Coordinates of N, CA and C in Angstrom, one line a residue:
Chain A
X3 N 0.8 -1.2 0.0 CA 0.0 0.0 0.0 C 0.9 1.2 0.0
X4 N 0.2 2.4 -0.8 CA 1.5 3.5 -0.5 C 1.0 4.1 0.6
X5 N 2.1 5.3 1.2 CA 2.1 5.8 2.1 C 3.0 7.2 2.0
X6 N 2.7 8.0 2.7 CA 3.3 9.8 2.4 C 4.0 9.7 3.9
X7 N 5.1 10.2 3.9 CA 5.7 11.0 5.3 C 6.3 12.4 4.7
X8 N 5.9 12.9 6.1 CA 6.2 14.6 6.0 C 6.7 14.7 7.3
X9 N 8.2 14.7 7.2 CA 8.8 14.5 8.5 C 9.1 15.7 9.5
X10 N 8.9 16.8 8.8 CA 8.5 18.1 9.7 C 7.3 18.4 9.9
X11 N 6.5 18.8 11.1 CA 5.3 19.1 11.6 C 5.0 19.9 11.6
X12 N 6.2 20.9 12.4 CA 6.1 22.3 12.2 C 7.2 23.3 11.9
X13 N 7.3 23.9 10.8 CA 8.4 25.0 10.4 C 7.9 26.3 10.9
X14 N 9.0 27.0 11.0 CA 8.9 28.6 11.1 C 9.9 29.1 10.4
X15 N 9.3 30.0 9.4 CA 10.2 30.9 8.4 C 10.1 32.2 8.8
X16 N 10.6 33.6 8.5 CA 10.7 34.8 8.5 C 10.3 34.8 7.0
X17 N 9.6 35.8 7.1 CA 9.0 36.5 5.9 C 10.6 36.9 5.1
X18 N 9.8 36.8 3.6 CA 11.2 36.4 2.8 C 12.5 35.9 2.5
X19 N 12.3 34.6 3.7 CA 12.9 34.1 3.6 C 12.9 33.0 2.7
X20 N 13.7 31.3 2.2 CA 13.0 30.8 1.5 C 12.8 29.9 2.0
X21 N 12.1 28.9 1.4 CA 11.3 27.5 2.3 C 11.1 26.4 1.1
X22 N 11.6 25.2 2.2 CA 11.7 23.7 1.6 C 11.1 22.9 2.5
X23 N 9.6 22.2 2.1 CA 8.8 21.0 3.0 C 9.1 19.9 2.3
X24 N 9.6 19.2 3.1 CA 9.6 17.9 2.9 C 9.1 16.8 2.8
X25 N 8.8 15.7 1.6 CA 7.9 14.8 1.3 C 8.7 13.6 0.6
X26 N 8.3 12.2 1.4 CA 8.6 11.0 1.1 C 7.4 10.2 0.5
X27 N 7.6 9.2 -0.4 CA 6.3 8.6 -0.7 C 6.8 6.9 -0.5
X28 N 5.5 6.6 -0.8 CA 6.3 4.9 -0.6 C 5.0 4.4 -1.8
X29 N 5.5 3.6 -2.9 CA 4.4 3.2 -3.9 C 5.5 2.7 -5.1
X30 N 5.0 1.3 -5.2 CA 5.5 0.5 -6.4 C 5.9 1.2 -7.5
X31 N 5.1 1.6 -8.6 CA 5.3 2.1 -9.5 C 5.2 3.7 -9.7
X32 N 5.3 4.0 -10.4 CA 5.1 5.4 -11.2 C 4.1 6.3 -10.0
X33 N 4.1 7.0 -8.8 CA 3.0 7.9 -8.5 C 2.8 9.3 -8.9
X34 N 1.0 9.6 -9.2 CA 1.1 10.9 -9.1 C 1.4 11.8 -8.0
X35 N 1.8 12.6 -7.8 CA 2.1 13.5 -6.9 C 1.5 15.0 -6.4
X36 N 0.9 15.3 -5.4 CA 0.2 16.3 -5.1 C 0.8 17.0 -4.2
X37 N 0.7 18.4 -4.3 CA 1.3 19.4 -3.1 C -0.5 20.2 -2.6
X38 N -0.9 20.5 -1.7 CA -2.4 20.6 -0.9 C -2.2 22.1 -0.5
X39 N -2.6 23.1 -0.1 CA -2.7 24.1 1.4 C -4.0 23.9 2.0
X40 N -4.3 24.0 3.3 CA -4.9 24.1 3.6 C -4.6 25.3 4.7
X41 N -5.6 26.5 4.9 CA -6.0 27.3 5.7 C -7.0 26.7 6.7
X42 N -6.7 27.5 8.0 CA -7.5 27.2 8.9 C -9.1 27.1 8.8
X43 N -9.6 26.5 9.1 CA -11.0 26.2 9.0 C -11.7 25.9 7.1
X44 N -10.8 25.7 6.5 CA -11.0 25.5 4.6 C -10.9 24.0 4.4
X45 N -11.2 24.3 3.3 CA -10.8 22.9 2.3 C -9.4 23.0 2.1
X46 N -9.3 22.1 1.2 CA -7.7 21.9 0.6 C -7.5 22.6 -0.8
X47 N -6.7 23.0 -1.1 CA -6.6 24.1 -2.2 C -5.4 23.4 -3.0
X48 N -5.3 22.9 -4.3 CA -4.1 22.3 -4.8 C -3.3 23.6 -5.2
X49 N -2.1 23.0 -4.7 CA -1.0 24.1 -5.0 C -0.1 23.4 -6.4
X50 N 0.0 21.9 -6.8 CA 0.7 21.6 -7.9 C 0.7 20.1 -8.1
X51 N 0.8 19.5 -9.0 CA 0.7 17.9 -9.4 C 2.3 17.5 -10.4
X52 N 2.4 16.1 -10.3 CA 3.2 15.4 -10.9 C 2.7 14.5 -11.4
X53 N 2.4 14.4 -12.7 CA 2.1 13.0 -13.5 C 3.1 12.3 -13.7
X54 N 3.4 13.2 -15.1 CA 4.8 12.3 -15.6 C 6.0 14.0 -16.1
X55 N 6.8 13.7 -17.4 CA 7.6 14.1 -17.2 C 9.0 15.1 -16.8
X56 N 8.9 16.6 -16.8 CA 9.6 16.9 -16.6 C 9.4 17.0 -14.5
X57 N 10.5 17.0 -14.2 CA 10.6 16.5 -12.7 C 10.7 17.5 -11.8
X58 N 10.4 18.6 -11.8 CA 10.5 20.1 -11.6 C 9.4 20.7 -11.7
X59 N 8.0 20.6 -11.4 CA 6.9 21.2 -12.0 C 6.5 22.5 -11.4
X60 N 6.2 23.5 -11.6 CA 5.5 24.9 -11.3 C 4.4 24.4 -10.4
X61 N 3.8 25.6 -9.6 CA 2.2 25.4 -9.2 C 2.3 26.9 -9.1
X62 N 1.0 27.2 -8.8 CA 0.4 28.5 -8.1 C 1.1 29.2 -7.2
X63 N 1.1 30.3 -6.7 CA 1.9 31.6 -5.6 C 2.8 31.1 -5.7
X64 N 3.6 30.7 -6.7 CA 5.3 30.7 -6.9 C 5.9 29.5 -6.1
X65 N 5.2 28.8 -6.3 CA 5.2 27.2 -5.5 C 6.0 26.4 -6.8
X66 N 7.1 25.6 -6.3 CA 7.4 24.3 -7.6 C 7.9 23.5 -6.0
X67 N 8.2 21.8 -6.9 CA 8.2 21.1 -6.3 C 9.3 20.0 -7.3
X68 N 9.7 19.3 -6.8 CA 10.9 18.5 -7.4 C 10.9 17.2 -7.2
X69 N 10.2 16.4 -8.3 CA 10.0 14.7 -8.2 C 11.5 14.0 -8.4
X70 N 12.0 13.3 -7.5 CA 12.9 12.4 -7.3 C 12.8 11.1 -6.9
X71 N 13.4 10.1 -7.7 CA 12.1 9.0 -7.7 C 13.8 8.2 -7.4
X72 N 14.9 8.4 -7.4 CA 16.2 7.7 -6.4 C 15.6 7.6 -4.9
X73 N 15.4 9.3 -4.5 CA 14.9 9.2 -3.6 C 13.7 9.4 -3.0
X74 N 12.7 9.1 -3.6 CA 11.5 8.8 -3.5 C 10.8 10.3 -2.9
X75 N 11.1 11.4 -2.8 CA 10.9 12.9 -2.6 C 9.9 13.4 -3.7
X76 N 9.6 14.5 -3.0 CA 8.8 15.2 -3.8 C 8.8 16.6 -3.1
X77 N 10.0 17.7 -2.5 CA 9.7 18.8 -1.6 C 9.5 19.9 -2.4
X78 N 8.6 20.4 -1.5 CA 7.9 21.7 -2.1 C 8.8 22.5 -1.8
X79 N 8.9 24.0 -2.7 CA 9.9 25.2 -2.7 C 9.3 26.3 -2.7
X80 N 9.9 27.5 -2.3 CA 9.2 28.8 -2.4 C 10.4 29.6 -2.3
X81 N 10.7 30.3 -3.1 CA 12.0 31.0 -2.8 C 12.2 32.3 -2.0
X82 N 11.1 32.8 -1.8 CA 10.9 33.7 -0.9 C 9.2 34.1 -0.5
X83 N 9.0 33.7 1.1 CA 7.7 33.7 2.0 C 7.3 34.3 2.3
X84 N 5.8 34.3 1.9 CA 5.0 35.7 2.3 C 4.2 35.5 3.3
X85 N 3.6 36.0 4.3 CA 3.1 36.3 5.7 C 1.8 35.5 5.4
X86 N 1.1 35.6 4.0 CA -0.1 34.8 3.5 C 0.4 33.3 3.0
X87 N 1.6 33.0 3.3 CA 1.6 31.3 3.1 C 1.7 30.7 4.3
X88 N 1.5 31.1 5.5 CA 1.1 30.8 6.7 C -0.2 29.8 6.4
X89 N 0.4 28.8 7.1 CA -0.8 27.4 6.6 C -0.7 26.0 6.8
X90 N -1.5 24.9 6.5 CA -0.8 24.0 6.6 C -1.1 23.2 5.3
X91 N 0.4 22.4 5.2 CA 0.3 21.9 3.7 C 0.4 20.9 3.9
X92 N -0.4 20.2 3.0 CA 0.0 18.7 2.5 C 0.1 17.8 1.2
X93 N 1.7 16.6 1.6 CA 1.4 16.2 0.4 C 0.6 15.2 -0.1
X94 N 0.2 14.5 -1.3 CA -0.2 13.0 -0.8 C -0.1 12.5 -2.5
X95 N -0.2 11.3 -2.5 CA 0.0 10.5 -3.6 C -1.1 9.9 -4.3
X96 N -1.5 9.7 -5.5 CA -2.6 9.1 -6.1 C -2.0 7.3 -7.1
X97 N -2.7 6.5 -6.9 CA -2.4 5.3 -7.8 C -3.5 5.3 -8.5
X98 N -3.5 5.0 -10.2 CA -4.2 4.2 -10.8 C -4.8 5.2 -11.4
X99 N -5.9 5.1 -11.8 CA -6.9 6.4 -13.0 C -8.0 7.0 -11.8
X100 N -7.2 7.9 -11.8 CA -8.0 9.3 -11.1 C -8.9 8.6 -9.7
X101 N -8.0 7.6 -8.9 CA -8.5 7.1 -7.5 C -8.0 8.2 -6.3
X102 N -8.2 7.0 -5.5 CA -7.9 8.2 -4.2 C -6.6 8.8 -3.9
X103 N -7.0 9.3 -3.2 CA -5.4 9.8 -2.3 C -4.8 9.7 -1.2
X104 N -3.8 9.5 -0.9 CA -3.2 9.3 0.4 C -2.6 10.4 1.4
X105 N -2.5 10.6 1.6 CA -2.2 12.1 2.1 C -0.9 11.7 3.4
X106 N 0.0 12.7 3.5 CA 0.8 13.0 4.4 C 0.3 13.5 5.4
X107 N 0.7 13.7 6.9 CA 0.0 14.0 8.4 C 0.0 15.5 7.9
X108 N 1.1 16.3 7.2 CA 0.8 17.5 7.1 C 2.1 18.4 7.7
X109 N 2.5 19.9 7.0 CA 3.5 20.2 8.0 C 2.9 21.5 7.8
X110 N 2.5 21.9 9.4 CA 2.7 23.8 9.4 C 3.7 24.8 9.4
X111 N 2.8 25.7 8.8 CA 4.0 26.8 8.1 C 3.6 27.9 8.7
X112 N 4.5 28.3 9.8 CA 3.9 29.7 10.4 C 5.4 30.7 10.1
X113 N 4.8 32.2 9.8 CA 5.9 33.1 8.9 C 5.7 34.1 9.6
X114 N 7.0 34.4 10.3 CA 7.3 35.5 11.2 C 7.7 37.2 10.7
X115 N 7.3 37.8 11.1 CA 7.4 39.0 10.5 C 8.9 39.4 10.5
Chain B
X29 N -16.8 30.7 -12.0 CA -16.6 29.3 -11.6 C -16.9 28.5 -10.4
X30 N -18.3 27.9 -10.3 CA -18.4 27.1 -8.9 C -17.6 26.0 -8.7
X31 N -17.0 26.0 -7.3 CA -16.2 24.7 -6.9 C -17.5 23.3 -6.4
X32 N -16.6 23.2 -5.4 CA -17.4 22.1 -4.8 C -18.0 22.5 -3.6
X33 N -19.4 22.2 -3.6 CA -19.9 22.9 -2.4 C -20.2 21.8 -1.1
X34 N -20.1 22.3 -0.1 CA -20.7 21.1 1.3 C -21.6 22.3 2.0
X35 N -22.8 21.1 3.0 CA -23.9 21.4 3.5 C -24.1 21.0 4.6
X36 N -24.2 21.0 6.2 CA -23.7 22.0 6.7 C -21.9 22.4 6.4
X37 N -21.9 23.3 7.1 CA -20.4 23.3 7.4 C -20.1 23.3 8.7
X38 N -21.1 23.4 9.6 CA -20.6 22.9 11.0 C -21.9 22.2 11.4
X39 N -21.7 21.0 12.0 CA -22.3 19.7 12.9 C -22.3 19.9 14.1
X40 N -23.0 20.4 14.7 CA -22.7 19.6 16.2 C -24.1 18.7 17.3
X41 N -23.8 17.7 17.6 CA -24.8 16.7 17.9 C -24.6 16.2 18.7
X42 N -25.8 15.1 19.2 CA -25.4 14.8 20.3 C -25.1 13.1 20.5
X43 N -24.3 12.6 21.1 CA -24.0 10.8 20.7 C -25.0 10.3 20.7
X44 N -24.9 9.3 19.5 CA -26.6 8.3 19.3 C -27.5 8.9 18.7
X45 N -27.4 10.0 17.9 CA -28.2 11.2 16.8 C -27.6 10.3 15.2
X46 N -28.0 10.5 14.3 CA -27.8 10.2 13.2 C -27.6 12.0 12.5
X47 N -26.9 11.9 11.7 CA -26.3 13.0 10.8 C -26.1 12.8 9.4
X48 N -26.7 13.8 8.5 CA -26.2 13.8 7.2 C -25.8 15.0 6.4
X49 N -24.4 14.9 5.6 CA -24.1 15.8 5.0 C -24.4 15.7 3.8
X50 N -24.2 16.9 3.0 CA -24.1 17.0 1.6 C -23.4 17.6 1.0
X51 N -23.0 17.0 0.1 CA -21.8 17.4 -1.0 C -22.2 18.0 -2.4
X52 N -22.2 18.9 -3.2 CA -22.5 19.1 -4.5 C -20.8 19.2 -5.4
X53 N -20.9 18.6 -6.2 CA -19.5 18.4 -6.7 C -19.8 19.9 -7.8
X54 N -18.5 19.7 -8.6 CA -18.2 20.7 -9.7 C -19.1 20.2 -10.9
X55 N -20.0 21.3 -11.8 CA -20.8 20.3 -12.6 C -20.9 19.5 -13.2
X56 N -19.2 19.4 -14.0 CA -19.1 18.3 -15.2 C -18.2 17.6 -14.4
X57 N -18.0 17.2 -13.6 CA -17.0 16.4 -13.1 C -18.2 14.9 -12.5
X58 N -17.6 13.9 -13.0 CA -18.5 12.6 -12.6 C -17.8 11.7 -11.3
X59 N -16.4 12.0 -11.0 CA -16.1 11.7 -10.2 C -16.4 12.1 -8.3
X60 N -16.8 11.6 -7.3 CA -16.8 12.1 -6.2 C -16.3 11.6 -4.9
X61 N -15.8 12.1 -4.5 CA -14.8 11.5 -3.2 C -15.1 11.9 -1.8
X62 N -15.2 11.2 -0.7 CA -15.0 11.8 0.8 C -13.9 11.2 1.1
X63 N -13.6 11.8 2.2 CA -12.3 11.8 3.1 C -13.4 12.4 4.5
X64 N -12.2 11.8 5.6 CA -12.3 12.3 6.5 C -11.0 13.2 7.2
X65 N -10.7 14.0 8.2 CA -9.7 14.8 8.7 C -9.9 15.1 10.3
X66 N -9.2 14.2 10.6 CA -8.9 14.5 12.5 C -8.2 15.6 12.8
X67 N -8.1 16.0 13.8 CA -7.2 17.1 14.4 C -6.2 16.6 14.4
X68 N -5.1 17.5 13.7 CA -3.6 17.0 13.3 C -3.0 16.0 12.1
X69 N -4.2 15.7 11.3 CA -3.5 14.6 10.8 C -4.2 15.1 9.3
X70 N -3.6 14.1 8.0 CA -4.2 14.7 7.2 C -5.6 13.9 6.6
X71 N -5.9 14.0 5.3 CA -7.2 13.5 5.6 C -7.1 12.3 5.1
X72 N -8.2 11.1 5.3 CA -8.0 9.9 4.6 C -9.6 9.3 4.1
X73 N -9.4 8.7 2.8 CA -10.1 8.3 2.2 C -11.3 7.6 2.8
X74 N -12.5 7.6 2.4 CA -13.7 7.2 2.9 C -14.4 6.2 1.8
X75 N -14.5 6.7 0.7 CA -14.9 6.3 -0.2 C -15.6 7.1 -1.3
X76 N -15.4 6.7 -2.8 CA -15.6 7.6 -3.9 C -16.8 6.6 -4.9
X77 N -17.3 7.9 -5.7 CA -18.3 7.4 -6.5 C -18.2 7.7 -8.3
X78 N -18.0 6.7 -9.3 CA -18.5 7.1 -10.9 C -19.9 7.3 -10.9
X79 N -20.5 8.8 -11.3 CA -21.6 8.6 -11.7 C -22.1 8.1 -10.4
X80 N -23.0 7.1 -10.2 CA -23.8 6.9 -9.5 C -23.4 5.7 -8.7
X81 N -21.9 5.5 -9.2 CA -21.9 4.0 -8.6 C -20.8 4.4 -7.6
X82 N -20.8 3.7 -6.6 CA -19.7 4.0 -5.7 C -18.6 2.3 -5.7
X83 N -18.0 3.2 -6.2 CA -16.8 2.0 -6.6 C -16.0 1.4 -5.3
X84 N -15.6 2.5 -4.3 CA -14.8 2.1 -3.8 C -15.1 2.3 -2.0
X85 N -14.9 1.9 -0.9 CA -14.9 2.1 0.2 C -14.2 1.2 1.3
X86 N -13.5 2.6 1.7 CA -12.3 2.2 3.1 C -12.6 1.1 4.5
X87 N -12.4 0.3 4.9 CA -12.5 -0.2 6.1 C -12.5 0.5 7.7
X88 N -12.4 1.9 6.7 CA -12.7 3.3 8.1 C -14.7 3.4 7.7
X89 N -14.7 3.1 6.6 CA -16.2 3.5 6.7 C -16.9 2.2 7.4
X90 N -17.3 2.0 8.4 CA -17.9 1.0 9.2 C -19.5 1.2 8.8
X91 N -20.4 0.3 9.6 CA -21.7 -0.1 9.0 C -22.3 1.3 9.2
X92 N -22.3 2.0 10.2 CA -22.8 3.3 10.6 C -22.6 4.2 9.6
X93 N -22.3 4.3 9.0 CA -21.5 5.3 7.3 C -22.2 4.5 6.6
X94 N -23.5 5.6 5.7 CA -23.7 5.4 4.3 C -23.8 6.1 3.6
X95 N -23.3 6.0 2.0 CA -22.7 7.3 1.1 C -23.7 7.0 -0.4
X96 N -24.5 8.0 -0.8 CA -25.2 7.7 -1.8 C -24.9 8.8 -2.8
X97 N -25.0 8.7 -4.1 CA -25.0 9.4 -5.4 C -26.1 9.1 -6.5
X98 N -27.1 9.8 -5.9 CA -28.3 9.2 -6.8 C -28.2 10.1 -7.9
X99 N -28.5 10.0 -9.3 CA -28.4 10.3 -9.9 C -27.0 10.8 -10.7
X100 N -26.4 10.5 -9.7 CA -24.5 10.8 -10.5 C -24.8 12.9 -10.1
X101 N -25.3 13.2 -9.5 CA -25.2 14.8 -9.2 C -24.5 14.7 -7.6
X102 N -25.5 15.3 -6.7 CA -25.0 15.4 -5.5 C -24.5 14.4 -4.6
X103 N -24.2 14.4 -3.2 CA -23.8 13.2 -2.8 C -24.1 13.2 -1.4
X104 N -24.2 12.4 -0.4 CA -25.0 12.5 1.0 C -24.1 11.8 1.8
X105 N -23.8 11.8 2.8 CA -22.8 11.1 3.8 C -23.5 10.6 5.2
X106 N -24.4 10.0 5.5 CA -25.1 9.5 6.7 C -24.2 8.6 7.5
X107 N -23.8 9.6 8.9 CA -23.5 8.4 10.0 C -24.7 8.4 10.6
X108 N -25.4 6.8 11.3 CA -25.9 6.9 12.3 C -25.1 6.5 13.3
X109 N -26.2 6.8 14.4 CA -25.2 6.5 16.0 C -24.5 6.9 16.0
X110 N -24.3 8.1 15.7 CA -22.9 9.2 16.2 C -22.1 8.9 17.6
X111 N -20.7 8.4 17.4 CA -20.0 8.3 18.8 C -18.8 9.5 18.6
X112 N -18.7 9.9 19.8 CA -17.3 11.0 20.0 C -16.3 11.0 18.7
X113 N -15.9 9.6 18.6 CA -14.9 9.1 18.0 C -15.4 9.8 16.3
X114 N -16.4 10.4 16.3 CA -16.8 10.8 14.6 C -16.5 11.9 14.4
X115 N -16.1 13.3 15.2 CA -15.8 14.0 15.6 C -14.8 13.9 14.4
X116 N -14.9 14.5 13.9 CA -13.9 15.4 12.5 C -14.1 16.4 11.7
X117 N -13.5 16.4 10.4 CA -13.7 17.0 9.3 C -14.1 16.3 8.4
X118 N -15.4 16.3 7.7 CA -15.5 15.6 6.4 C -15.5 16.4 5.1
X119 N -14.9 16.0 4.3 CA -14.1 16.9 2.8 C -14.7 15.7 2.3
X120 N -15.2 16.8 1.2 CA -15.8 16.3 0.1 C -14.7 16.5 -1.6
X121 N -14.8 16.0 -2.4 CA -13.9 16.4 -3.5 C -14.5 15.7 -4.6
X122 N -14.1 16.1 -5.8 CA -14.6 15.9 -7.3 C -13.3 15.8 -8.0
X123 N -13.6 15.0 -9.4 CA -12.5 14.7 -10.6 C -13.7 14.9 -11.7
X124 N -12.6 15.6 -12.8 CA -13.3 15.6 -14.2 C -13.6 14.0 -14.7
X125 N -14.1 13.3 -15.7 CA -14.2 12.6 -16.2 C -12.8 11.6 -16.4
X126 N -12.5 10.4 -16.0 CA -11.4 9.7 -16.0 C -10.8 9.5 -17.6
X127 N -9.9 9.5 -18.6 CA -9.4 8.4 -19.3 C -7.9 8.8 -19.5
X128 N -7.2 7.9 -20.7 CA -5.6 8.1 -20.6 C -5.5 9.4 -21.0
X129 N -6.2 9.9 -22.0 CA -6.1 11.4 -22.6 C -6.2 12.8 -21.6
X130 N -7.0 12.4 -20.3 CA -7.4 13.5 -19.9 C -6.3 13.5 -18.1
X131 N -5.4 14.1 -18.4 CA -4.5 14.2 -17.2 C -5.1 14.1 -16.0
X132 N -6.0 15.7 -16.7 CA -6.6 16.4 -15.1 C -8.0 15.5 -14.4
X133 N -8.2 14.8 -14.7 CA -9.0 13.5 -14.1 C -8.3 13.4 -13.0
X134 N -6.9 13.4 -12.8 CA -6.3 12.9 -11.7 C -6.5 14.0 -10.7
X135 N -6.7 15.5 -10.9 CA -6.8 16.7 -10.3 C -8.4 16.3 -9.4
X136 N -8.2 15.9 -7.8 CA -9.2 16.4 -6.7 C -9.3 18.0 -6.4
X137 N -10.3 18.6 -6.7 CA -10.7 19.9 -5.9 C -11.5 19.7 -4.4
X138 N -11.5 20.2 -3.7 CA -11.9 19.9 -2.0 C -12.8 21.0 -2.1
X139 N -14.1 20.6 -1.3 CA -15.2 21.7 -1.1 C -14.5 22.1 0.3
X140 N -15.2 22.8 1.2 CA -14.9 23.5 2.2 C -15.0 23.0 3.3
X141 N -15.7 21.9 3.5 CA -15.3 20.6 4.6 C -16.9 20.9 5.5
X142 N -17.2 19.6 6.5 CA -18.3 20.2 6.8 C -17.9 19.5 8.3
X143 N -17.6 20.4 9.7 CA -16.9 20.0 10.5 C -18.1 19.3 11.9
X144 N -17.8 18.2 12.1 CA -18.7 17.6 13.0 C -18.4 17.1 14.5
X145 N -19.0 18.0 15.4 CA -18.4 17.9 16.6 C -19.7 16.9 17.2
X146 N -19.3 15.9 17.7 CA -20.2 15.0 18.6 C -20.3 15.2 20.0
X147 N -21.1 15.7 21.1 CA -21.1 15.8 22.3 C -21.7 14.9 22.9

């Protein structure tokens, strides 16, 4: 069965600083790959996906993420943090044609002035 | 552009009450999914529906959990006998139509969750 770890819980950045969350996956073959935010009391908001090829994908508010499949990673990046990415993110994995997802426990992101 | 909508968005009951949510997915999207989400953790699968069929369901959803898609539109989440232990967040989510051609089939959007406190 696969499985997500997100081995930090909670980070703290300073605003404009840059920021790297960390994500392990565990799954046989090929996974797709999801980066999540969630705001307090919200749904989940996708920030970016990995199908297939190039291993570096873009998302939204200046979010990319980097599939490494040696080491089974997928961390999200922001090269410099804004006081509104205060949040909690998650990653999680998809198998098969457009099934479920597995999700990581999650890591918060709180951004200090 | 409407997302995905949920109905309540806050529960609160009392143990041994029966409860039902509702989910309205994105229009063209045939796919529909629940999850649940505890405090601190992230969320996990419950079980999803094609159309009207529900294909799939977790060994978290116990006999007390039933999930209907009548019509392939909206979607309804009934626990009965609500115990403490139900006490979460239920997220609802949609996918466009599945095949090899269409990527974004694999893309879940999350409605706004519909949070259920059991007393």
């Amino acid at each position: 069965a696969q499985s997500v770890t997100q081995p930090d819980i909670h980070i703290t950045v300073s605003e404009g600083a840059s920021l790297e969350l960390r994500c392990n996956y565990s799954y046989g073959a090929t996974p797709y790959l999801f980066w999540y935010v969630q705001s307090p009391g919200q749904g989940l908001q996708l920030l970016l996906k990995y199908f297939s090829g190039d291993t570096l994908v873009q998302g939204i508010k200046g979010f990319e993420a980097e599939f490494k499949r040696s080491q089974s990673s997928f961390n999200l990046r922001k090269p410099s943090v804004h006081w509104s990415d205060a949040a909690e993110y998650f990653c999680a994995v998809g198998t098969g044609t457009a099934s479920k997802l597995t999700f990581g426990t999650g890591t918060r992101l709180q951004v200090t002035l | 552009d409407t997302g995905v909508s949920q109905d309540p968005r806050h529960k609160i009951t009392k143990r041994g009450q029966n409860v039902t949510f509702r989910c309205d997915p994105i229009s063209e999207h045939n796919r529909l999914y629940w999850y649940r989400q505890t405090l601190g953790q992230g969320p996990e699968f419950l079980t999803y529906f094609q159309n009207e069929a529900q294909l799939e369901k977790s060994r978290l959803l116990s006999d007390r959990f039933s999930a209907e898609r009548p019509k392939g539109s909206f979607s309804t989440l009934e626990i009965q006998r609500t115990e403490q232990g139900d006490s979460a967040m239920y997220l609802c989510a949609s996918s466009s139509p599945a095949n090899r051609q269409n990527i974004y089939s694999y893309e879940q959007y999350f409605g706004p969750g519909t949070r259920l406190t059991v007393t």
